[in-house]
PDB file of C-alpha atoms in Angstrom:
ATOM      1  CA  MET A 267      -0.021   0.021  -0.009  1.00 52.00           C
ATOM      2  CA  ASN A 268       1.433   3.309  -1.045  1.00 53.00           C
ATOM      3  CA  ASP A 269       1.115   6.686   0.930  1.00 56.00           C
ATOM      4  CA  SER A 270      -1.686   7.774  -1.162  1.00 57.00           C
ATOM      5  CA  GLU A 271      -3.615   4.613  -0.683  1.00 57.00           C
ATOM      6  CA  PHE A 272      -2.991   4.668   3.091  1.00 62.00           C
ATOM      7  CA  ILE A 273      -4.326   8.202   3.531  1.00 62.00           C
ATOM      8  CA  LEU A 274      -7.415   7.463   1.449  1.00 66.00           C
ATOM      9  CA  SER A 275      -8.053   4.355   3.382  1.00 65.00           C
ATOM     10  CA  PHE A 276      -7.619   6.284   6.645  1.00 66.00           C
ATOM     11  CA  ASN A 277     -10.240   8.839   5.330  1.00 68.00           C
ATOM     12  CA  ARG A 278     -12.722   5.861   4.662  1.00 64.00           C
ATOM     13  CA  TYR A 279     -12.241   4.388   8.095  1.00 63.00           C
ATOM     14  CA  LYS A 280     -12.516   8.000   9.621  1.00 64.00           C
ATOM     15  CA  ARG A 281     -15.696   8.351   7.810  1.00 65.00           C
ATOM     16  CA  GLU A 282     -17.062   5.191   9.293  1.00 62.00           C
ATOM     17  CA  PHE A 283     -15.991   6.018  12.670  1.00 62.00           C
ATOM     18  CA  LEU A 284     -17.457   9.394  12.611  1.00 62.00           C
ATOM     19  CA  GLN A 285     -20.886   8.008  11.326  1.00 61.00           C
ATOM     20  CA  GLN A 286     -20.972   5.617  14.188  1.00 60.00           C
ATOM     21  CA  TRP A 287     -19.893   7.919  17.074  1.00 56.00           C
ATOM     22  CA  LYS A 288     -21.507  11.154  15.906  1.00 62.00           C
ATOM     23  CA  LEU A 289     -18.729  13.295  17.203  1.00 57.00           C
ATOM     24  CA  GLU A 290     -19.179  17.227  17.518  1.00 61.00           C
ATOM     25  CA  GLU A 291     -17.194  19.614  15.685  1.00 57.00           C
ATOM     26  CA  ASP A 292     -14.974  20.488  18.601  1.00 56.00           C
ATOM     27  CA  GLN A 293     -14.142  16.717  19.129  1.00 58.00           C
ATOM     28  CA  ARG A 294     -12.683  16.129  15.688  1.00 56.00           C
ATOM     29  CA  GLY A 295      -9.470  17.866  16.127  1.00 63.00           C
ATOM     30  CA  VAL A 296      -7.278  15.026  17.030  1.00 59.00           C
ATOM     31  CA  LEU A 297      -8.378  13.136  13.893  1.00 61.00           C
ATOM     32  CA  GLU A 298      -7.734  16.091  11.641  1.00 66.00           C
ATOM     33  CA  MET A 299      -4.370  16.657  13.280  1.00 61.00           C
ATOM     34  CA  PHE A 300      -3.440  12.991  12.665  1.00 62.00           C
ATOM     35  CA  GLU A 301      -4.533  13.218   8.991  1.00 66.00           C
ATOM     36  CA  LYS A 302      -2.323  16.261   8.474  1.00 64.00           C
ATOM     37  CA  TRP A 303       0.572  14.641  10.162  1.00 61.00           C
ATOM     38  CA  LEU A 304       0.063  11.478   7.925  1.00 64.00           C
ATOM     39  CA  GLN A 305       0.392  13.730   4.893  1.00 64.00           C
ATOM     40  CA  VAL A 306       3.452  15.404   6.020  1.00 64.00           C
ATOM     41  CA  ARG A 307       5.094  12.201   7.171  1.00 63.00           C
ATOM     42  CA  GLY A 308       4.186  10.544   3.874  1.00 60.00           C
ATOM     43  CA  LYS A 309       5.754  13.342   1.909  1.00 61.00           C
ATOM     44  CA  GLU A 310       9.051  13.002   4.134  1.00 57.00           C
ATOM     45  CA  GLN A 311       9.119   9.206   3.617  1.00 59.00           C
ATOM     46  CA  GLN A 312       8.920   9.664  -0.165  1.00 57.00           C
ATOM     47  CA  ASN A 313      11.986  12.114  -0.049  1.00 56.00           C
ATOM     48  CA  GLU A 314      13.951   9.452   2.031  1.00 52.00           C
ATOM     49  CA  GLN A 315      12.815   6.549  -0.323  1.00 50.00           C
ATOM     50  CA  GLY A 316      13.813   8.749  -3.122  1.00 50.00           C
ATOM     51  CA  GLU A 317      17.359   9.190  -1.866  1.00 45.00           C
ATOM     52  CA  GLU A 318      17.762   5.548  -1.038  1.00 43.00           C
ATOM     53  CA  ALA A 319      16.507   4.212  -4.428  1.00 38.00           C
ATOM     54  CA  ALA A 320      17.634   7.083  -6.826  1.00 39.00           C
ATOM     55  CA  ASN A 321      18.079   4.398  -9.477  1.00 39.00           C
ATOM     56  CA  VAL A 322      14.396   3.723  -9.581  1.00 35.00           C
ATOM     57  CA  PRO A 323      12.816   6.273 -11.901  1.00 37.00           C
ATOM     58  CA  VAL A 324       9.433   8.009 -10.709  1.00 40.00           C
ATOM     59  CA  MET A 325       7.451   9.462 -13.429  1.00 39.00           C
ATOM     60  CA  PRO A 326       5.696  12.791 -12.541  1.00 45.00           C
ATOM     61  CA  PHE A 327       2.341  13.635 -13.943  1.00 47.00           C
ATOM     62  CA  ASN A 328       2.382  15.398 -17.291  1.00 48.00           C
ATOM     63  CA  ALA A 329       0.336  18.520 -16.452  1.00 43.00           C
ATOM     64  CA  GLY A 330      -0.887  18.617 -20.116  1.00 46.00           C
ATOM     65  CA  LYS A 331      -1.804  15.104 -20.430  1.00 53.00           C
ATOM     66  CA  ASP A 332      -1.830  12.695 -17.436  1.00 74.00           C
ATOM     67  CA  TRP A 333      -3.667  15.212 -15.112  1.00 79.00           C
ATOM     68  CA  ARG A 334      -6.362  15.635 -17.805  1.00 81.00           C
ATOM     69  CA  MET A 335      -6.709  11.905 -18.240  1.00 85.00           C
ATOM     70  CA  LEU A 336      -6.896  11.480 -14.455  1.00 86.00           C
ATOM     71  CA  LEU A 337      -9.636  13.802 -13.895  1.00 90.00           C
ATOM     72  CA  GLU A 338     -11.688  12.526 -16.679  1.00 90.00           C
ATOM     73  CA  ASP A 339     -11.227   8.875 -15.303  1.00 90.00           C
ATOM     74  CA  ILE A 340     -12.577  10.095 -11.817  1.00 93.00           C
ATOM     75  CA  CYS A 341     -15.447  11.989 -13.323  1.00 93.00           C
ATOM     76  CA  ARG A 342     -16.512   8.861 -15.320  1.00 93.00           C
ATOM     77  CA  ARG A 343     -16.433   6.793 -12.097  1.00 95.00           C
ATOM     78  CA  VAL A 344     -18.394   9.376 -10.241  1.00 96.00           C
ATOM     79  CA  GLU A 345     -21.068   9.488 -13.110  1.00 95.00           C
ATOM     80  CA  LYS A 346     -21.286   5.495 -12.769  1.00 95.00           C
ATOM     81  CA  ASN A 347     -21.431   5.584  -9.057  1.00 95.00           C
ATOM     82  CA  LEU A 348     -24.238   7.951  -8.965  1.00 95.00           C
ATOM     83  CA  PHE A 349     -26.085   6.471 -11.773  1.00 94.00           C
ATOM     84  CA  LYS A 350     -26.249   3.203  -9.936  1.00 93.00           C
ATOM     85  CA  ARG A 351     -27.860   5.231  -6.946  1.00 93.00           C
ATOM     86  CA  GLY A 352     -30.362   6.745  -9.206  1.00 92.00           C
ATOM     87  CA  ILE A 353     -28.787  10.164  -9.966  1.00 92.00           C
ATOM     88  CA  VAL A 354     -27.843  11.384 -13.323  1.00 91.00           C
ATOM     89  CA  ILE A 355     -24.900  13.645 -13.543  1.00 91.00           C
ATOM     90  CA  LYS A 356     -23.200  15.008 -16.599  1.00 89.00           C
ATOM     91  CA  CYS A 357     -19.486  15.759 -16.712  1.00 88.00           C
ATOM     92  CA  LEU A 358     -18.567  18.680 -18.990  1.00 85.00           C
ATOM     93  CA  SER A 359     -15.363  20.661 -19.439  1.00 81.00           C
ATOM     94  CA  ALA A 360     -15.255  23.941 -17.576  1.00 66.00           C
ATOM     95  CA  ALA A 361     -14.782  25.779 -20.911  1.00 61.00           C
ATOM     96  CA  ARG A 362     -17.929  24.215 -22.381  1.00 55.00           C
ATOM     97  CA  TRP A 363     -19.873  25.114 -19.069  1.00 52.00           C
ATOM     98  CA  GLY A 364     -18.833  28.563 -19.499  1.00 55.00           C
ATOM     99  CA  GLN A 365     -16.178  28.592 -16.789  1.00 55.00           C
ATOM    100  CA  VAL A 366     -12.772  30.385 -17.031  1.00 53.00           C
ATOM    101  CA  ARG A 367     -10.999  27.651 -15.420  1.00 54.00           C
ATOM    102  CA  GLY A 368     -10.370  25.563 -18.567  1.00 58.00           C
ATOM    103  CA  SER A 369      -8.568  22.681 -16.964  1.00 70.00           C
ATOM    104  CA  ALA A 370     -11.397  21.808 -14.703  1.00 86.00           C
ATOM    105  CA  LEU A 371     -14.252  19.521 -15.118  1.00 90.00           C
ATOM    106  CA  CYS A 372     -17.901  20.330 -14.164  1.00 90.00           C
ATOM    107  CA  LEU A 373     -20.245  17.808 -12.938  1.00 92.00           C
ATOM    108  CA  VAL A 374     -23.814  19.155 -13.648  1.00 91.00           C
ATOM    109  CA  LEU A 375     -27.328  17.866 -12.273  1.00 87.00           C
ATOM    110  CA  PRO A 376     -29.875  18.330 -15.099  1.00 81.00           C
ATOM    111  CA  ASP A 377     -32.350  19.337 -12.519  1.00 77.00           C
ATOM    112  CA  ARG A 378     -30.140  21.940 -10.945  1.00 77.00           C
ATOM    113  CA  ARG A 379     -28.383  23.918 -13.617  1.00 74.00           C
ATOM    114  CA  ASP A 380     -28.021  27.021 -11.384  1.00 79.00           C
ATOM    115  CA  VAL A 381     -25.447  25.217  -9.157  1.00 87.00           C
ATOM    116  CA  PHE A 382     -22.646  22.789 -10.135  1.00 92.00           C
ATOM    117  CA  TYR A 383     -19.941  20.734  -8.894  1.00 95.00           C
ATOM    118  CA  ARG A 384     -16.295  21.250 -10.084  1.00 93.00           C
ATOM    119  CA  LEU A 385     -13.290  18.826 -10.050  1.00 93.00           C
ATOM    120  CA  CYS A 386      -9.739  20.244 -10.690  1.00 91.00           C
ATOM    121  CA  ARG A 387      -6.218  19.717  -9.795  1.00 88.00           C
ATOM    122  CA  THR A 388      -4.285  22.401  -8.143  1.00 88.00           C
ATOM    123  CA  GLN A 389      -1.133  23.123  -5.800  1.00 87.00           C
ATOM    124  CA  PRO A 390      -2.041  25.790  -3.306  1.00 87.00           C
ATOM    125  CA  ARG A 391       0.474  28.363  -2.144  1.00 87.00           C
ATOM    126  CA  LYS A 392      -1.371  28.880   1.303  1.00 82.00           C
ATOM    127  CA  GLY A 393      -3.272  26.797   3.753  1.00 79.00           C
ATOM    128  CA  PRO A 394      -3.057  23.403   5.040  1.00 82.00           C
ATOM    129  CA  TYR A 395      -2.245  21.948   1.508  1.00 84.00           C
ATOM    130  CA  SER A 396       0.470  24.558   0.844  1.00 86.00           C
ATOM    131  CA  GLY A 397       2.899  23.299  -1.838  1.00 87.00           C
ATOM    132  CA  GLN A 398       1.048  20.001  -2.376  1.00 87.00           C
ATOM    133  CA  LYS A 399      -0.432  18.552  -5.422  1.00 86.00           C
ATOM    134  CA  ILE A 400      -4.058  17.995  -4.730  1.00 90.00           C
ATOM    135  CA  ILE A 401      -7.487  17.240  -6.575  1.00 92.00           C
ATOM    136  CA  LYS A 402     -10.098  19.553  -5.247  1.00 94.00           C
ATOM    137  CA  GLY A 403     -13.800  18.765  -5.523  1.00 96.00           C
ATOM    138  CA  GLU A 404     -16.260  21.652  -4.908  1.00 96.00           C
ATOM    139  CA  LEU A 405     -19.908  22.661  -4.702  1.00 97.00           C
ATOM    140  CA  VAL A 406     -19.987  26.016  -6.512  1.00 95.00           C
ATOM    141  CA  LEU A 407     -22.643  28.342  -4.995  1.00 95.00           C
ATOM    142  CA  ASP A 408     -21.585  31.668  -6.234  1.00 93.00           C
ATOM    143  CA  GLY A 409     -24.596  33.927  -6.408  1.00 91.00           C
ATOM    144  CA  HIS A 410     -26.688  31.815  -4.010  1.00 94.00           C
ATOM    145  CA  LYS A 411     -25.270  33.185  -0.717  1.00 95.00           C
ATOM    146  CA  HIS A 412     -28.551  33.848   1.022  1.00 95.00           C
ATOM    147  CA  SER A 413     -30.662  31.106  -0.806  1.00 94.00           C
ATOM    148  CA  LEU A 414     -28.380  28.201  -0.519  1.00 96.00           C
ATOM    149  CA  PHE A 415     -24.936  28.890   1.077  1.00 97.00           C
ATOM    150  CA  LEU A 416     -26.168  30.178   4.344  1.00 96.00           C
ATOM    151  CA  PRO A 417     -28.916  27.633   4.748  1.00 96.00           C
ATOM    152  CA  LEU A 418     -26.481  24.873   3.901  1.00 97.00           C
ATOM    153  CA  LEU A 419     -23.953  26.240   6.730  1.00 96.00           C
ATOM    154  CA  HIS A 420     -26.754  25.534   9.174  1.00 96.00           C
ATOM    155  CA  TYR A 421     -26.580  21.669   8.128  1.00 96.00           C
ATOM    156  CA  GLN A 422     -22.799  21.626   7.706  1.00 96.00           C
ATOM    157  CA  VAL A 423     -21.952  19.723  10.875  1.00 95.00           C
ATOM    158  CA  GLU A 424     -24.817  17.358   9.877  1.00 95.00           C
ATOM    159  CA  MET A 425     -23.453  16.660   6.502  1.00 96.00           C
ATOM    160  CA  GLU A 426     -19.890  16.132   7.926  1.00 95.00           C
ATOM    161  CA  ASN A 427     -21.165  13.613  10.347  1.00 94.00           C
ATOM    162  CA  ARG A 428     -22.851  11.635   7.527  1.00 94.00           C
ATOM    163  CA  LEU A 429     -19.918  11.912   5.136  1.00 93.00           C
ATOM    164  CA  GLY A 430     -17.151  11.398   7.704  1.00 91.00           C
ATOM    165  CA  PHE A 431     -14.939  14.337   6.788  1.00 90.00           C
ATOM    166  CA  ARG A 432     -14.755  17.969   6.969  1.00 91.00           C
ATOM    167  CA  LEU A 433     -16.251  20.268   4.399  1.00 95.00           C
ATOM    168  CA  GLU A 434     -13.763  23.177   3.697  1.00 94.00           C
ATOM    169  CA  ARG A 435     -14.924  26.611   2.581  1.00 93.00           C
ATOM    170  CA  GLU A 436     -13.030  29.510   0.899  1.00 92.00           C
ATOM    171  CA  SER A 437     -11.297  32.110   3.118  1.00 90.00           C
ATOM    172  CA  THR A 438     -13.186  34.930   4.419  1.00 92.00           C
ATOM    173  CA  ARG A 439     -11.500  37.280   2.053  1.00 92.00           C
ATOM    174  CA  VAL A 440     -12.381  35.217  -0.981  1.00 93.00           C
ATOM    175  CA  GLU A 441     -16.024  34.736   0.172  1.00 95.00           C
ATOM    176  CA  GLU A 442     -16.329  38.557   0.418  1.00 95.00           C
ATOM    177  CA  THR A 443     -15.739  38.632  -3.424  1.00 95.00           C
ATOM    178  CA  GLY A 444     -18.816  36.564  -3.778  1.00 94.00           C
ATOM    179  CA  LYS A 445     -17.240  33.025  -4.094  1.00 94.00           C
ATOM    180  CA  TYR A 446     -19.121  30.509  -2.023  1.00 96.00           C
ATOM    181  CA  ARG A 447     -18.051  26.913  -2.151  1.00 96.00           C
ATOM    182  CA  PHE A 448     -17.900  23.767  -0.061  1.00 97.00           C
ATOM    183  CA  LYS A 449     -14.690  21.815  -0.897  1.00 96.00           C
ATOM    184  CA  ILE A 450     -13.127  18.381  -0.446  1.00 95.00           C
ATOM    185  CA  CYS A 451      -9.375  17.895  -1.097  1.00 93.00           C
ATOM    186  CA  PHE A 452      -7.324  14.919  -2.100  1.00 90.00           C
ATOM    187  CA  PRO A 453      -3.479  15.153  -1.501  1.00 87.00           C
ATOM    188  CA  LEU A 454      -1.737  13.122  -4.360  1.00 81.00           C
ATOM    189  CA  SER A 455       1.536  11.193  -4.682  1.00 74.00           C
ATOM    190  CA  GLU A 456       3.359  10.990  -7.881  1.00 68.00           C
ATOM    191  CA  ARG A 457       1.670   7.669  -8.670  1.00 72.00           C
ATOM    192  CA  LEU A 458      -1.842   6.745  -8.213  1.00 75.00           C
ATOM    193  CA  SER A 459      -3.533   3.202  -8.454  1.00 79.00           C
ATOM    194  CA  VAL A 460      -6.751   2.382  -9.762  1.00 82.00           C
ATOM    195  CA  ARG A 461      -7.968   1.834  -6.174  1.00 86.00           C
ATOM    196  CA  ASP A 462      -6.897   5.536  -5.365  1.00 87.00           C
ATOM    197  CA  CYS A 463      -9.001   6.809  -8.396  1.00 88.00           C
ATOM    198  CA  GLU A 464     -11.946   4.555  -7.282  1.00 91.00           C
ATOM    199  CA  GLU A 465     -11.708   5.893  -3.631  1.00 92.00           C
ATOM    200  CA  ILE A 466     -11.615   9.616  -4.749  1.00 93.00           C
ATOM    201  CA  ALA A 467     -14.642   8.919  -7.022  1.00 95.00           C
ATOM    202  CA  ARG A 468     -16.504   7.243  -4.351  1.00 95.00           C
ATOM    203  CA  LEU A 469     -15.941  10.076  -1.858  1.00 96.00           C
ATOM    204  CA  MET A 470     -16.786  12.729  -4.475  1.00 96.00           C
ATOM    205  CA  ALA A 471     -20.039  10.891  -5.281  1.00 97.00           C
ATOM    206  CA  ASP A 472     -20.872  10.768  -1.608  1.00 96.00           C
ATOM    207  CA  PHE A 473     -20.120  14.510  -1.414  1.00 97.00           C
ATOM    208  CA  ILE A 474     -22.453  15.296  -4.305  1.00 96.00           C
ATOM    209  CA  LEU A 475     -25.228  12.758  -2.999  1.00 96.00           C
ATOM    210  CA  VAL A 476     -25.407  14.306   0.522  1.00 96.00           C
ATOM    211  CA  THR A 477     -25.124  18.101  -0.403  1.00 96.00           C
ATOM    212  CA  ARG A 478     -27.698  17.401  -3.195  1.00 94.00           C
ATOM    213  CA  GLU A 479     -30.223  16.057  -0.589  1.00 95.00           C
ATOM    214  CA  TYR A 480     -29.782  19.148   1.647  1.00 96.00           C
ATOM    215  CA  ILE A 481     -30.167  21.507  -1.276  1.00 94.00           C
ATOM    216  CA  GLU A 482     -33.485  19.782  -2.209  1.00 92.00           C
ATOM    217  CA  LYS A 483     -34.482  20.013   1.595  1.00 93.00           C
ATOM    218  CA  ILE A 484     -33.865  23.712   1.384  1.00 93.00           C
ATOM    219  CA  GLY A 485     -35.779  24.092  -1.650  1.00 86.00           C
ATOM    220  CA  GLU A 486     -38.816  21.976  -0.208  1.00 85.00           C
ATOM    221  CA  ALA A 487     -38.616  24.100   2.951  1.00 82.00           C
ATOM    222  CA  LYS A 488     -39.130  27.399   0.870  1.00 76.00           C
ATOM    223  CA  THR A 489     -41.992  26.058  -1.269  1.00 72.00           C
ATOM    224  CA  GLY A 490     -43.759  23.828   1.400  1.00 59.00           C
TER     225      GLY A 490
END
């Protein structure tokens, strides 16, 4: 099991643990700290192993080819996962969906075209994933601060308990510009197995399934 597989497995078991024990927000700190420690330790071990086995070539992702293929593969798995659960979702390029972030892929629900999900790769300069290559999945709620974003904040802990992981937000400074998102992030190693892709797709599908349910609940409350 490589570092990426181990971290994804940890996320899966953490999700099951939180679902069973229903921890409050302020009780999750140790789990979150342990997850961040795993990521840092895994990176250190990769560096050590690279020094010990310098004769073994490690092929980095080709940003123009491999990343795109990786995102498309994950999106197709998300589509299939949700289809089996009775939800149809369409994967489109960001450019085709009218978004400026051309390298991203958008996951669009036919019955909710005013909000959408986005999958992209990035390497943040700040925050807990600073300097790391990550895949980021996000629910984009720009323009829906009062109608959806703020009501969803009321259910955030409840959604996190069901999902088993923390939903991240943009910084206060970014939200002040009108960008409202809920995000999940997946740190990456230089190599990903099929199992890694399946796990990322499963967590992304769960993220869509749960957040969509609460979006519908908010809509029903307004019309009921």
